[in-house]
JSON list of C-alpha atoms in Angstrom, two decimals:
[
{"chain": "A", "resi": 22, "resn": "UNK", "atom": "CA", "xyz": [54.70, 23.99, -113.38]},
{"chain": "A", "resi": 23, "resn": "UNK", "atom": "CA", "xyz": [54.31, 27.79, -112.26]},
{"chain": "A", "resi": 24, "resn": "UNK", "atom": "CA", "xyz": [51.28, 28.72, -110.08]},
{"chain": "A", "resi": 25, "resn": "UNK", "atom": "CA", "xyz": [49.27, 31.25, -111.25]},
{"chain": "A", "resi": 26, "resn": "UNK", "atom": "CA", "xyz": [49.41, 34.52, -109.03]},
{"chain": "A", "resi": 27, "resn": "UNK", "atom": "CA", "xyz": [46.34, 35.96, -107.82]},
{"chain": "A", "resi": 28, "resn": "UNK", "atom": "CA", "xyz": [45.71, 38.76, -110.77]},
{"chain": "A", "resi": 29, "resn": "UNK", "atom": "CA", "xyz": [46.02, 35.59, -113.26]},
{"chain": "A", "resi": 30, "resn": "UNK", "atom": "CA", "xyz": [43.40, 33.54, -111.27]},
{"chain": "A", "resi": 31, "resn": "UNK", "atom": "CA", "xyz": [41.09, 36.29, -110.99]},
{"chain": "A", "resi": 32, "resn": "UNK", "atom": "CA", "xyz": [41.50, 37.16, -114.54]},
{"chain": "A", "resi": 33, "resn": "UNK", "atom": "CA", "xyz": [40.86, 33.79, -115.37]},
{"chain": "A", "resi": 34, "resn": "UNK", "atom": "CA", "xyz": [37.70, 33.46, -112.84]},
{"chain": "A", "resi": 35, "resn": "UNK", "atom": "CA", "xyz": [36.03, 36.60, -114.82]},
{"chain": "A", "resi": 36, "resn": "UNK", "atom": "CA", "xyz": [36.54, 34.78, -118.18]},
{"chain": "A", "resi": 37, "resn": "UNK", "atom": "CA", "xyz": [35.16, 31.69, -117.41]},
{"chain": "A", "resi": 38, "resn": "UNK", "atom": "CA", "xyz": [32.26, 33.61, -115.95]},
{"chain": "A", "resi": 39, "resn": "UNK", "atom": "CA", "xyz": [31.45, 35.41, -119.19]},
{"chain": "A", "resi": 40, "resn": "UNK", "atom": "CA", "xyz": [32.07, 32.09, -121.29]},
{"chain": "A", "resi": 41, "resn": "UNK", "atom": "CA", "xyz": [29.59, 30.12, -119.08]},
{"chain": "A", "resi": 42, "resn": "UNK", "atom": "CA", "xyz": [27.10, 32.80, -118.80]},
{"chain": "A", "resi": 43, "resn": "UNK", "atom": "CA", "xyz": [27.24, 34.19, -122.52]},
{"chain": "A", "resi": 44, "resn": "UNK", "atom": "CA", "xyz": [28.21, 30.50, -124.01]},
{"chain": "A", "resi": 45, "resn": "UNK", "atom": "CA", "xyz": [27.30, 29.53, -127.83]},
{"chain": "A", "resi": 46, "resn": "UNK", "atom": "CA", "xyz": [26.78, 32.56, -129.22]},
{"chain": "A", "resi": 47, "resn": "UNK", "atom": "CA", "xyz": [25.73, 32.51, -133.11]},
{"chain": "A", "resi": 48, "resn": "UNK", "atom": "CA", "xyz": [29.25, 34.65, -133.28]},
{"chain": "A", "resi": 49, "resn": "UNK", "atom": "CA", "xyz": [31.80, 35.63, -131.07]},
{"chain": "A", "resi": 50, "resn": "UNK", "atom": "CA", "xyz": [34.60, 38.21, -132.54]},
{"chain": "A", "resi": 51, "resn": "UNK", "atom": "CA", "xyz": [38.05, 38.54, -131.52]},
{"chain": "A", "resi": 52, "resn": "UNK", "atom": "CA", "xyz": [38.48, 42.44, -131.40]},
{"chain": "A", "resi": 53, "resn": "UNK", "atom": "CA", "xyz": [42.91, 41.96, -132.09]},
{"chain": "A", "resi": 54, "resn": "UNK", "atom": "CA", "xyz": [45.38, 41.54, -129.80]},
{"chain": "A", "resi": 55, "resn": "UNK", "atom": "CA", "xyz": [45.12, 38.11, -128.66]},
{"chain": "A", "resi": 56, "resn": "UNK", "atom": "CA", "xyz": [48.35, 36.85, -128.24]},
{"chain": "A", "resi": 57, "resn": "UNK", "atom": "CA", "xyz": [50.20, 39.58, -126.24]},
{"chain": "A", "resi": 58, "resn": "UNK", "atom": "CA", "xyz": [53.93, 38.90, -128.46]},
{"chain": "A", "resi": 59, "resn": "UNK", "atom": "CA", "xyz": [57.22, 39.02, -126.73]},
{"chain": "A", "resi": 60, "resn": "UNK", "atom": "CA", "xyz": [56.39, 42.72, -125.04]},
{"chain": "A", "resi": 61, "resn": "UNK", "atom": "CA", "xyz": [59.64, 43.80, -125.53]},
{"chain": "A", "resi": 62, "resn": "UNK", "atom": "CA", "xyz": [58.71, 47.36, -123.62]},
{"chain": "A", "resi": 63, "resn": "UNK", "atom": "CA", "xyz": [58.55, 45.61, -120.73]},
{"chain": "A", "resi": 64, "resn": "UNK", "atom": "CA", "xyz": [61.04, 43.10, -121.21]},
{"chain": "A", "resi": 65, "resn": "UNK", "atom": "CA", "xyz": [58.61, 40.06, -121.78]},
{"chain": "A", "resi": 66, "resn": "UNK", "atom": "CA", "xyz": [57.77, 40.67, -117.79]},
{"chain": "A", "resi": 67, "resn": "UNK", "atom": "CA", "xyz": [53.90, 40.65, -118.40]},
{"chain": "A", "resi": 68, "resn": "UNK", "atom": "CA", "xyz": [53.71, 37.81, -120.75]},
{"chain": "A", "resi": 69, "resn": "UNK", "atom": "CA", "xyz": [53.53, 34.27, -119.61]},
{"chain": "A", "resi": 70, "resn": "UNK", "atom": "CA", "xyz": [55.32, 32.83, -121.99]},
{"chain": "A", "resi": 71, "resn": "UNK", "atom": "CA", "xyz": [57.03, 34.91, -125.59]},
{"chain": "A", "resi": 72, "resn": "UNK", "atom": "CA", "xyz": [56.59, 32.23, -127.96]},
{"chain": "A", "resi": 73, "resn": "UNK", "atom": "CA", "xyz": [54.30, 32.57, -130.61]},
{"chain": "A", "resi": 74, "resn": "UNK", "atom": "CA", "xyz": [53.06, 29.46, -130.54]},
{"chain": "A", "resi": 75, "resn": "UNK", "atom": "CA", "xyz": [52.33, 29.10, -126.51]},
{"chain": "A", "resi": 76, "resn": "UNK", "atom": "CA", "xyz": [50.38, 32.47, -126.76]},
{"chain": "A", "resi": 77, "resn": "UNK", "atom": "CA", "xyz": [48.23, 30.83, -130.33]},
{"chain": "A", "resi": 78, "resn": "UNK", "atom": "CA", "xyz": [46.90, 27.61, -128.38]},
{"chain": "A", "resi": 79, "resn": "UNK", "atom": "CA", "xyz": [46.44, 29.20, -125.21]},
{"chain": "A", "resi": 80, "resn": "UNK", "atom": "CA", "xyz": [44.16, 32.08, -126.94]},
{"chain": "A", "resi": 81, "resn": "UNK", "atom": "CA", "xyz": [42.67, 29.19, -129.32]},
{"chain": "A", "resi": 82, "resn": "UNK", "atom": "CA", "xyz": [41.58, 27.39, -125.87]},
{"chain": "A", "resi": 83, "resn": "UNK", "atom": "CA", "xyz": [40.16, 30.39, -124.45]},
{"chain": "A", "resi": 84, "resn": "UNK", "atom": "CA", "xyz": [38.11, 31.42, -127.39]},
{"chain": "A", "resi": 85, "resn": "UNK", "atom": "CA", "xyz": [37.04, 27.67, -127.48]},
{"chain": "A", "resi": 86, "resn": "UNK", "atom": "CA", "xyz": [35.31, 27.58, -124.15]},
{"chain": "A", "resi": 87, "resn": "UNK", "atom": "CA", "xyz": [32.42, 29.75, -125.68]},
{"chain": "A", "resi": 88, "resn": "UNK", "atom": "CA", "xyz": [31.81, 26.74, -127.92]},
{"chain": "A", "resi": 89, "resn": "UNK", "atom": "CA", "xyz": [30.40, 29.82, -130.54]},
{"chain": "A", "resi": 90, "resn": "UNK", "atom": "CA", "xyz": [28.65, 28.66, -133.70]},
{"chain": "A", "resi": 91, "resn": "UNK", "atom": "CA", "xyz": [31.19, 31.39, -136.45]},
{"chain": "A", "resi": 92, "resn": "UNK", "atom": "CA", "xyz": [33.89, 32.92, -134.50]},
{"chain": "A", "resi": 93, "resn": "UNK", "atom": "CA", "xyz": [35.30, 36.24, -136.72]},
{"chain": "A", "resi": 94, "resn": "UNK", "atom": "CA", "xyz": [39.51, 37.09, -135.99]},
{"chain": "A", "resi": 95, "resn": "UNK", "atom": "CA", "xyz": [40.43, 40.74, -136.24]},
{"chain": "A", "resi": 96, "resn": "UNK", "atom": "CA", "xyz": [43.96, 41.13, -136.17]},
{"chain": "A", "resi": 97, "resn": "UNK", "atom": "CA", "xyz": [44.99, 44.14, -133.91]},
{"chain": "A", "resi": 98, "resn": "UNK", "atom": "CA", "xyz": [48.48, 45.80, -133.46]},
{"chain": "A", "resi": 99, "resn": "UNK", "atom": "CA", "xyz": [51.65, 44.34, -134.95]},
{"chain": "A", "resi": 100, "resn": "UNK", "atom": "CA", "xyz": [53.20, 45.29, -131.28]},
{"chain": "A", "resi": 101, "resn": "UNK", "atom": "CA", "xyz": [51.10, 41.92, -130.01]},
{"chain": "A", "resi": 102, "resn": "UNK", "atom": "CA", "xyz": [50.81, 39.41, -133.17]},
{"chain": "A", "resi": 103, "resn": "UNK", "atom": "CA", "xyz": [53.21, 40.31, -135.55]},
{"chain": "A", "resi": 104, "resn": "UNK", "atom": "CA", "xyz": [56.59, 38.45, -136.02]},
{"chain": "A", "resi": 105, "resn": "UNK", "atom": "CA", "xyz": [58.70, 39.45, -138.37]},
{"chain": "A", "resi": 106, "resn": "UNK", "atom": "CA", "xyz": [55.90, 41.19, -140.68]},
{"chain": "A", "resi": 107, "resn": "UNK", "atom": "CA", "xyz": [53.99, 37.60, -140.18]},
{"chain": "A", "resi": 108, "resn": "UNK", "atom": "CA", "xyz": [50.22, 37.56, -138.68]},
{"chain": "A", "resi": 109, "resn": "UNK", "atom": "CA", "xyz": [50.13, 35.46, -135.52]},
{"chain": "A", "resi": 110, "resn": "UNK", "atom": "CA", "xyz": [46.46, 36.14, -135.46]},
{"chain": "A", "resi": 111, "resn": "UNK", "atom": "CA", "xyz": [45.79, 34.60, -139.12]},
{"chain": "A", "resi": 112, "resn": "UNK", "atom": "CA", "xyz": [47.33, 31.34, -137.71]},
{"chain": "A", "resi": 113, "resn": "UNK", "atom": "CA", "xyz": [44.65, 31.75, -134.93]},
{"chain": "A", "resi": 114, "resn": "UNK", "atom": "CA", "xyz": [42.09, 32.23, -137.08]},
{"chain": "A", "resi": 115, "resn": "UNK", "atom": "CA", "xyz": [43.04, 28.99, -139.15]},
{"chain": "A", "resi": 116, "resn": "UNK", "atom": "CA", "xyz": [42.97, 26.85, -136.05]},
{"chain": "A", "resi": 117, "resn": "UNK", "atom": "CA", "xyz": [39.70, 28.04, -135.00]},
{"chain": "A", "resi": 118, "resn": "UNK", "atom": "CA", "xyz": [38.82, 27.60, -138.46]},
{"chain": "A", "resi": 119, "resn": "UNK", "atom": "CA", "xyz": [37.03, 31.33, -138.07]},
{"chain": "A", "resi": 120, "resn": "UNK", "atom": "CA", "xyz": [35.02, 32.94, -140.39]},
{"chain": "A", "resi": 121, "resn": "UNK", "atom": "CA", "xyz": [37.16, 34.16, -143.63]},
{"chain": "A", "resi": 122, "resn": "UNK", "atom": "CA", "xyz": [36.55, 38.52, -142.96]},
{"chain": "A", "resi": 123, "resn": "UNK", "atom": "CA", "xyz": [40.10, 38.72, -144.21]},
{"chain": "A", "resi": 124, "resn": "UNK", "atom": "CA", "xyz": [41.23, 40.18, -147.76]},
{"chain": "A", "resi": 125, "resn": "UNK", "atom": "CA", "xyz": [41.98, 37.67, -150.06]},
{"chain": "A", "resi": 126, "resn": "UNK", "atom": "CA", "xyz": [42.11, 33.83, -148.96]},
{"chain": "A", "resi": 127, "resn": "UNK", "atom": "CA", "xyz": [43.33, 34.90, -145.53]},
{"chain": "A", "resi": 128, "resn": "UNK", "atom": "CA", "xyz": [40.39, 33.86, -142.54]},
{"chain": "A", "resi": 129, "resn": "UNK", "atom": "CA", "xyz": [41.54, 36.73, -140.08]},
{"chain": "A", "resi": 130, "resn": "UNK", "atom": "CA", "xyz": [40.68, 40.63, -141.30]},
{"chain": "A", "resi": 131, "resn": "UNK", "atom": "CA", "xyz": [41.64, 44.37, -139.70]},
{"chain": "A", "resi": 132, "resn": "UNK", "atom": "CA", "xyz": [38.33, 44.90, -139.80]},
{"chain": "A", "resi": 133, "resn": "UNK", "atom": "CA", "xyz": [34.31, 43.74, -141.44]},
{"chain": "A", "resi": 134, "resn": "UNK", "atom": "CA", "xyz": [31.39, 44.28, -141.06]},
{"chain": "A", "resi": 135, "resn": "UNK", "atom": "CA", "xyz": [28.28, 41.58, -139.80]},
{"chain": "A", "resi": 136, "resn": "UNK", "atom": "CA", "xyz": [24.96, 41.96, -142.47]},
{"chain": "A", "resi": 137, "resn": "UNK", "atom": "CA", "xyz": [21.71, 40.56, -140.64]},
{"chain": "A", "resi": 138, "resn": "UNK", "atom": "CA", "xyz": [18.03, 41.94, -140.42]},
{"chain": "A", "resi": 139, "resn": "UNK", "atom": "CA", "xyz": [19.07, 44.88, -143.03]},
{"chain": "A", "resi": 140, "resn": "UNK", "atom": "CA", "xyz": [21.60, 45.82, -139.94]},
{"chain": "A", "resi": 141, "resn": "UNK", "atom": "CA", "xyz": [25.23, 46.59, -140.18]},
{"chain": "A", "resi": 142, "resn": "UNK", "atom": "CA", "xyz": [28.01, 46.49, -137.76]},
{"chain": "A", "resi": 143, "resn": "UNK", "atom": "CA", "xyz": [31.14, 47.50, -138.26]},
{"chain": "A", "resi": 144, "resn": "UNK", "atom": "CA", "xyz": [34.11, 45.83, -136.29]},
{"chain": "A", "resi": 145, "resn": "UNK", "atom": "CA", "xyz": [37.83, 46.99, -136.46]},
{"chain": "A", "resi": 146, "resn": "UNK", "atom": "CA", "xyz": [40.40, 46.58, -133.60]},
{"chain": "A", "resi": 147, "resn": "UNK", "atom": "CA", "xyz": [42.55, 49.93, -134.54]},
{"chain": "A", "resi": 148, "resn": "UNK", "atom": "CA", "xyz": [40.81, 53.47, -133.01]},
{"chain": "A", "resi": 149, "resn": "UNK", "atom": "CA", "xyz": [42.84, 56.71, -131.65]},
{"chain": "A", "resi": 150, "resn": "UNK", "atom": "CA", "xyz": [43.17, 56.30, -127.85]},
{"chain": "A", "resi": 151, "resn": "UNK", "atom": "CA", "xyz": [43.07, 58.54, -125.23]},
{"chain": "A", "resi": 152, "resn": "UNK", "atom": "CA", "xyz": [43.80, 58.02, -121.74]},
{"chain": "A", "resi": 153, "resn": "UNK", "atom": "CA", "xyz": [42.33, 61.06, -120.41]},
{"chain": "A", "resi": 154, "resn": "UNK", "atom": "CA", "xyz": [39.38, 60.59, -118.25]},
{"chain": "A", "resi": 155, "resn": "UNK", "atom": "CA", "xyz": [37.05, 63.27, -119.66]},
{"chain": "A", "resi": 156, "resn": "UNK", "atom": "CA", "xyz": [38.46, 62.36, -123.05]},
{"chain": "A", "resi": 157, "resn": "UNK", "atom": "CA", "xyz": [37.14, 58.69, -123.20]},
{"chain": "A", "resi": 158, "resn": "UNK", "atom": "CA", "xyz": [34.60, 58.95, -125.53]},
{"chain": "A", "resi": 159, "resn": "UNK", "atom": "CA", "xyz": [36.01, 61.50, -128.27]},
{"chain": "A", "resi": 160, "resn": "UNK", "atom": "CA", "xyz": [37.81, 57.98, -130.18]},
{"chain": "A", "resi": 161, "resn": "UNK", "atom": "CA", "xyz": [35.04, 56.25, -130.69]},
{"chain": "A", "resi": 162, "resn": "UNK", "atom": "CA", "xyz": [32.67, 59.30, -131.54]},
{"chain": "A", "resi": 163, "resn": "UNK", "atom": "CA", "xyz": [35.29, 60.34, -133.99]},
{"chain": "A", "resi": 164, "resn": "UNK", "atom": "CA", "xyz": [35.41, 56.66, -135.73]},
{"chain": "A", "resi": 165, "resn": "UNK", "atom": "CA", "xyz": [31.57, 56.83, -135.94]},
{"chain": "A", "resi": 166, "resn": "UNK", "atom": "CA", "xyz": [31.75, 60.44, -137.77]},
{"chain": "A", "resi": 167, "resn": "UNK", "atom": "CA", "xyz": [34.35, 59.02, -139.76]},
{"chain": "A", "resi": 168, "resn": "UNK", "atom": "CA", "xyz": [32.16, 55.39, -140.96]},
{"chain": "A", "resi": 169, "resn": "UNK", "atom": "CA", "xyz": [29.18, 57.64, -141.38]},
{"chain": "A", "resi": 170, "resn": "UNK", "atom": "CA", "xyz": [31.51, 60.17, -143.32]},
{"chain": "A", "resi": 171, "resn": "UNK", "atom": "CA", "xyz": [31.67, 56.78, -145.94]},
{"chain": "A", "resi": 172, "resn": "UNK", "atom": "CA", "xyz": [28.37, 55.91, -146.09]},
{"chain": "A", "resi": 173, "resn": "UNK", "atom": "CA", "xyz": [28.15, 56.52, -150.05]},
{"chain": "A", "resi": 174, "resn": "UNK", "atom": "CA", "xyz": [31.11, 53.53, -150.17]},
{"chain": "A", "resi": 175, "resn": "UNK", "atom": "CA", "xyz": [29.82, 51.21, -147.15]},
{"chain": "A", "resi": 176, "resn": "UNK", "atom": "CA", "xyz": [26.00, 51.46, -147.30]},
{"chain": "A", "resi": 177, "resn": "UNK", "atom": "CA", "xyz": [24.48, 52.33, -143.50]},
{"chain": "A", "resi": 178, "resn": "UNK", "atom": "CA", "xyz": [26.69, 51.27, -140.80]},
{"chain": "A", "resi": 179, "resn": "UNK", "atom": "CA", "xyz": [24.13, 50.85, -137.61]},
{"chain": "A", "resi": 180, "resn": "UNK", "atom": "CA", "xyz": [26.93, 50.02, -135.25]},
{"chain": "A", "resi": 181, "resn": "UNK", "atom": "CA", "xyz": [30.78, 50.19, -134.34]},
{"chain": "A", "resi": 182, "resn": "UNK", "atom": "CA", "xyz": [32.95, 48.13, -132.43]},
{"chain": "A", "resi": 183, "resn": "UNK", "atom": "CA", "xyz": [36.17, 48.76, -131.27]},
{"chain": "A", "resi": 184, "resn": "UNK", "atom": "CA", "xyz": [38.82, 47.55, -129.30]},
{"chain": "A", "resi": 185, "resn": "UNK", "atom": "CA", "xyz": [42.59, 48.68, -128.60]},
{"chain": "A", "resi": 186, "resn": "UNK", "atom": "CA", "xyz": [42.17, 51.22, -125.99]},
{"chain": "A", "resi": 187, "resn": "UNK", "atom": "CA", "xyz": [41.41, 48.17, -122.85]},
{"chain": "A", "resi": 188, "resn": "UNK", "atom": "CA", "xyz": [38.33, 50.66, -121.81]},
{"chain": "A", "resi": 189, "resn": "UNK", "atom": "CA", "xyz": [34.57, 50.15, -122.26]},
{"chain": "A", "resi": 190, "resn": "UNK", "atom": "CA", "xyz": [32.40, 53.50, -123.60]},
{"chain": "A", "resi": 191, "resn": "UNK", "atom": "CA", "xyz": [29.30, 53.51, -125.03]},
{"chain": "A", "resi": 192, "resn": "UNK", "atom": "CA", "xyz": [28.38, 56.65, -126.93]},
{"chain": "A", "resi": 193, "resn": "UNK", "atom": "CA", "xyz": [24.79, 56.27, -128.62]},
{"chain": "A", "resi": 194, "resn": "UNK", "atom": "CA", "xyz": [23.29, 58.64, -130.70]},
{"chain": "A", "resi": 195, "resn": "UNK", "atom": "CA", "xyz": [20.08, 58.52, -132.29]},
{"chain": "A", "resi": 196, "resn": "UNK", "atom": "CA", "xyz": [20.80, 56.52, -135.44]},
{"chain": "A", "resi": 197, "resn": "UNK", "atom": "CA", "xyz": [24.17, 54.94, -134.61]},
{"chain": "A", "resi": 198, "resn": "UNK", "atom": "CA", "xyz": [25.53, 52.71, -131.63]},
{"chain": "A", "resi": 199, "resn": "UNK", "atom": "CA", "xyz": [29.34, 53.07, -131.04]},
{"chain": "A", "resi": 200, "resn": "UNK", "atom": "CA", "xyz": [31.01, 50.92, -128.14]},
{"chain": "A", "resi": 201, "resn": "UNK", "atom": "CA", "xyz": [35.15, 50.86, -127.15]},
{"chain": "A", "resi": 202, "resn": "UNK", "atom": "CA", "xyz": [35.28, 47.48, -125.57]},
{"chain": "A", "resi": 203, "resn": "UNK", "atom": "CA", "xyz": [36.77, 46.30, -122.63]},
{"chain": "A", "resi": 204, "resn": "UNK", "atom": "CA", "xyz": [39.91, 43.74, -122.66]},
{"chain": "A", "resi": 205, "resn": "UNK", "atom": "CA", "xyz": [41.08, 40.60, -120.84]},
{"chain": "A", "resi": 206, "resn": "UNK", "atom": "CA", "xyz": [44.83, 42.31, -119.92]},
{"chain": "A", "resi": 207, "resn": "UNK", "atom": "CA", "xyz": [46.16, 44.25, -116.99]},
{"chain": "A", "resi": 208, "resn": "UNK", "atom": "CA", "xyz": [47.97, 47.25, -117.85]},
{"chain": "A", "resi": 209, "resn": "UNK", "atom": "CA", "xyz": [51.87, 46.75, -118.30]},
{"chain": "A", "resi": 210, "resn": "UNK", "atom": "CA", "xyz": [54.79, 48.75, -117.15]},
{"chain": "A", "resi": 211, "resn": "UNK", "atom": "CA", "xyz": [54.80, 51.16, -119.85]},
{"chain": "A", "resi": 212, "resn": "UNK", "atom": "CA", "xyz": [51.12, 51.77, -119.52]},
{"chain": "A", "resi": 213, "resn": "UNK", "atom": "CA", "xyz": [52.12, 52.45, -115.65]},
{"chain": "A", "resi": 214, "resn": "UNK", "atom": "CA", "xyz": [54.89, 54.75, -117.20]},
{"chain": "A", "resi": 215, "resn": "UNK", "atom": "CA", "xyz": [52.59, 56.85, -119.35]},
{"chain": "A", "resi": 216, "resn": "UNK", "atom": "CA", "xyz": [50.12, 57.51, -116.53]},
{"chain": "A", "resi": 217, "resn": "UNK", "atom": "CA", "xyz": [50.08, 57.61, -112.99]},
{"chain": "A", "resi": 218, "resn": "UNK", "atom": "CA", "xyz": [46.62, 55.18, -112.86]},
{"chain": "A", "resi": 219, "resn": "UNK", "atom": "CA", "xyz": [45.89, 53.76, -116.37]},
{"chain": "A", "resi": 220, "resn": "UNK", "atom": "CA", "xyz": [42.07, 53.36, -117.47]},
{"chain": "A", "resi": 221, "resn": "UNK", "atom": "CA", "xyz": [41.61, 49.98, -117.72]},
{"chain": "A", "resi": 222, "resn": "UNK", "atom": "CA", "xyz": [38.22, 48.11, -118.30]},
{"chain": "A", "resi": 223, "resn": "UNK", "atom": "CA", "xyz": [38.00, 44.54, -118.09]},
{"chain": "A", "resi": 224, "resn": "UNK", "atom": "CA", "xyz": [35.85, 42.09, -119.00]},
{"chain": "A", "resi": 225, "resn": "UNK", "atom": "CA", "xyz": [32.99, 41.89, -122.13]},
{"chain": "A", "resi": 226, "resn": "UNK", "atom": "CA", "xyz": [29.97, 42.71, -124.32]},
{"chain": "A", "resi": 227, "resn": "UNK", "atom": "CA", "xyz": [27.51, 40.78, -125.91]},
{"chain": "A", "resi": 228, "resn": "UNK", "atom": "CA", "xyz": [25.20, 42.22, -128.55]},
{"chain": "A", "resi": 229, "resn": "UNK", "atom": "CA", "xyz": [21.82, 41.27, -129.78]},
{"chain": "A", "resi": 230, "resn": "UNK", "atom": "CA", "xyz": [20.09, 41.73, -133.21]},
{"chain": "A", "resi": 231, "resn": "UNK", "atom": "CA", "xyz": [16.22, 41.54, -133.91]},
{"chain": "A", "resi": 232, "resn": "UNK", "atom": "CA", "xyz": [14.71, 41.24, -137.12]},
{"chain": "A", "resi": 233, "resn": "UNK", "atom": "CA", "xyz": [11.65, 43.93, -136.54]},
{"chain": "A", "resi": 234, "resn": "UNK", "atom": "CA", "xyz": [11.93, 47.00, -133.88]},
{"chain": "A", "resi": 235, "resn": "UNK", "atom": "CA", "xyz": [10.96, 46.78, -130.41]},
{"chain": "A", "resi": 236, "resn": "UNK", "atom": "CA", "xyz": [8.86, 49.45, -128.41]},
{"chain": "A", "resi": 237, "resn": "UNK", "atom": "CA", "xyz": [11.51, 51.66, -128.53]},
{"chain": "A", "resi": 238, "resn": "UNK", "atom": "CA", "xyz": [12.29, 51.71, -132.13]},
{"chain": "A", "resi": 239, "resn": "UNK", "atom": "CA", "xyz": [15.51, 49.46, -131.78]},
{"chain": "A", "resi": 240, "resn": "UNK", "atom": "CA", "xyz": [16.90, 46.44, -133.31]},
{"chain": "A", "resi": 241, "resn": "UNK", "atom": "CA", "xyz": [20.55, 46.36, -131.85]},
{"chain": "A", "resi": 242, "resn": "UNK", "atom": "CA", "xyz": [21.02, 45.58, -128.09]},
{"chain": "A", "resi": 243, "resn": "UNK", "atom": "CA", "xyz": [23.70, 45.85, -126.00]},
{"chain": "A", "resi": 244, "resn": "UNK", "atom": "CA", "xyz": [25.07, 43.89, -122.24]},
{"chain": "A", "resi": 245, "resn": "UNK", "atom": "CA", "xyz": [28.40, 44.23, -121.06]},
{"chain": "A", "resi": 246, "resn": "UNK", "atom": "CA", "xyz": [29.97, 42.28, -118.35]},
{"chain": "A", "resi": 247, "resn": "UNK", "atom": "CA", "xyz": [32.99, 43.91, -116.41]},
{"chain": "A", "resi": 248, "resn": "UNK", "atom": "CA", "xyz": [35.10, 42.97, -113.42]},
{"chain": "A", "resi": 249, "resn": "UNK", "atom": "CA", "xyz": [36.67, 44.55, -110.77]},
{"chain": "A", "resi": 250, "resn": "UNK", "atom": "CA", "xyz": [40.26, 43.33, -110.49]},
{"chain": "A", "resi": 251, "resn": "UNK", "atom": "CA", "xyz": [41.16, 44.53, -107.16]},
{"chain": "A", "resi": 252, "resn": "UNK", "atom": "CA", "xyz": [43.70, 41.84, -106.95]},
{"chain": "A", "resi": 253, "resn": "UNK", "atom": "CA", "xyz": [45.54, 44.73, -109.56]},
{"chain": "A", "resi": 254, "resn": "UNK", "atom": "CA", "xyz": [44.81, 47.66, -107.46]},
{"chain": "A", "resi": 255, "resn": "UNK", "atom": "CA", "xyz": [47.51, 50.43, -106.44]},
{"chain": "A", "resi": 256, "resn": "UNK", "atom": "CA", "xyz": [47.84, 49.08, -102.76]},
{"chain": "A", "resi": 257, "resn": "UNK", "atom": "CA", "xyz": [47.04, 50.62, -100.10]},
{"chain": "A", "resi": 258, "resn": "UNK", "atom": "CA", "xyz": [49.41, 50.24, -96.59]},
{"chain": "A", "resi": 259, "resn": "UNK", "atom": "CA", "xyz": [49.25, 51.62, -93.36]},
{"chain": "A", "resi": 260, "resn": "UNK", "atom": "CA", "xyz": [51.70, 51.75, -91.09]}
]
C-alpha cells in the first residue's frame, strides 16, 4: 500500500468537507472529467493508477459519499475518459445508476439541462478556456451569448454551468447566471508547461432553486466552497 502524499490528503480533506457539509442533495452533477485516463502528456505521473477501471470505482466512491437523491454524469474530454473511442464516464454513470441525460439509452450526456419551478439550467462540461488572468470570464460569457443566441430551439435557459477550465467565475447578468466551476485536480506538468503559474480553483458549488422569487427578484442561488491547497504551492526557500 502507497501513502498518500500531502497534496492527496489535503485534496482529499477538502472533499470530504464539501460531501459532509453539502451531503444529500436532491442532485449532484458530475461536470466530465472524472476519471483522469492514462495522462499520457505527462507520462501517467499525475494519475494514481492508469487503469480504467481503478479510476471508475474510485470516482464511483467519491461521488457516493454525498449519498445524493439523482446524480446526472456529463462526460467531459476524451483526453480523461475515453479509451479507444469508448466512454469511461457512461460506465460511471451505469454504476451510479445516474440519471439517463444521455442521447439515446445511454445514462451519461455532454450536456442537459435541469427543468424545475419554470427554471432552466443548462449543464455541459466542454467551454473555450483561457488561462489569462484578465481573460477569465470571456468563456463563460461567450457560452451564455451563445445558449441565449438558441433560445428559439431551447426555450429560456436561466443558468449555465460549466466545467473544463479547473477555475471558478461567476459572471451574472440581469436575466442569466453563468458559473465556470472549480475542480478536484492539481494542475499537471503540461499545465506547468503552458504557463509559468496555472489558474487553478479547487473545490465546489452548490445551487439552490425556489419555486416563487425572493426580495430580490431571484429564484436561482448560488454557494461555492473552495480550498486553498498550499500543500501545491510554488515553494518558497531561503537560504
Amino acid at each position: 500500500m502507497v501513502e498518500p502524499n500531502p497534496i492527496q490528503r489535503a485534496l482529499n480533506a477538502a472533499y470530504d468537507t464539501v460531501a459532509e457539509e453539502w451531503a444529500k442533495p436532491d442532485i449532484l452533477v458530475s461536470l466530465g472529467d472524472a476519471t483522469g485516463g492514462q495522462d499520457r502528456k505527462s507520462a501517467g505521473t499525475s494519475a494514481v493508477s492508469t487503469q480504467p477501471l481503478d479510476q471508475v470505482n474510485a470516482a464511483q466512491q467519491l461521488l457516493e459519499k454525498f449519498h445524493a437523491r439523482h446524480i446526472a454524469v456529463i462526460r467531459g474530454s476524451g483526453y480523461h475518459v475515453s479509451v479507444n473511442g469508448l466512454p469511461v464516464e457512461e460506465v460511471l454513470a451505469e454504476k451510479l445508476k445516474a440519471l439517463p441525460v444521455g442521447a439515446g439509452n445511454m445514462r451519461s450526456g455532454l450536456k442537459f439541462m435541469l427543468d424545475k419551478f419554470k427554471l432552466r439550467l443548462h449543464f455541459a462540461h466542454h467551454v473555450p478556456s483561457s488561462q489569462v488572468e484578465w481573460y477569465l470570464t470571456t468563456p463563460i460569457a461567450k457560452e451564455g451569448i451563445r445558449i441565449a443566441l438558441q433560445e428559439g430551439r431551447l426555450g429560456k435557459v436561466h443558468a449555465v454551468f460549466r466545467g473544463h477550465n479547473h477555475y471558478y467565475v461567476k459572471v451574472e447578468f440581469w436575466n442569466q447566471l453563468l458559473i465556470s466551476c472549480p475542480c478536484w485536480v492539481m494542475p499537471s506538468d503540461f499545465m506547468h508547461k503552458k504557463s509559468g503559474e496555472p489558474v487553478t480553483t479547487i473545490g465546489a458549488v452548490r445551487f439552490q432553486l425556489t419555486d416563487k422569487p425572493d426580495d430580490l427578484g431571484k429564484q436561482i442561488r448560488t454557494q461555492k466552497m473552495l480550498f486553498p491547497i498550499k500543500e501545491a504551492n510554488t515553494r518558497v526557500v531561503t537560504v
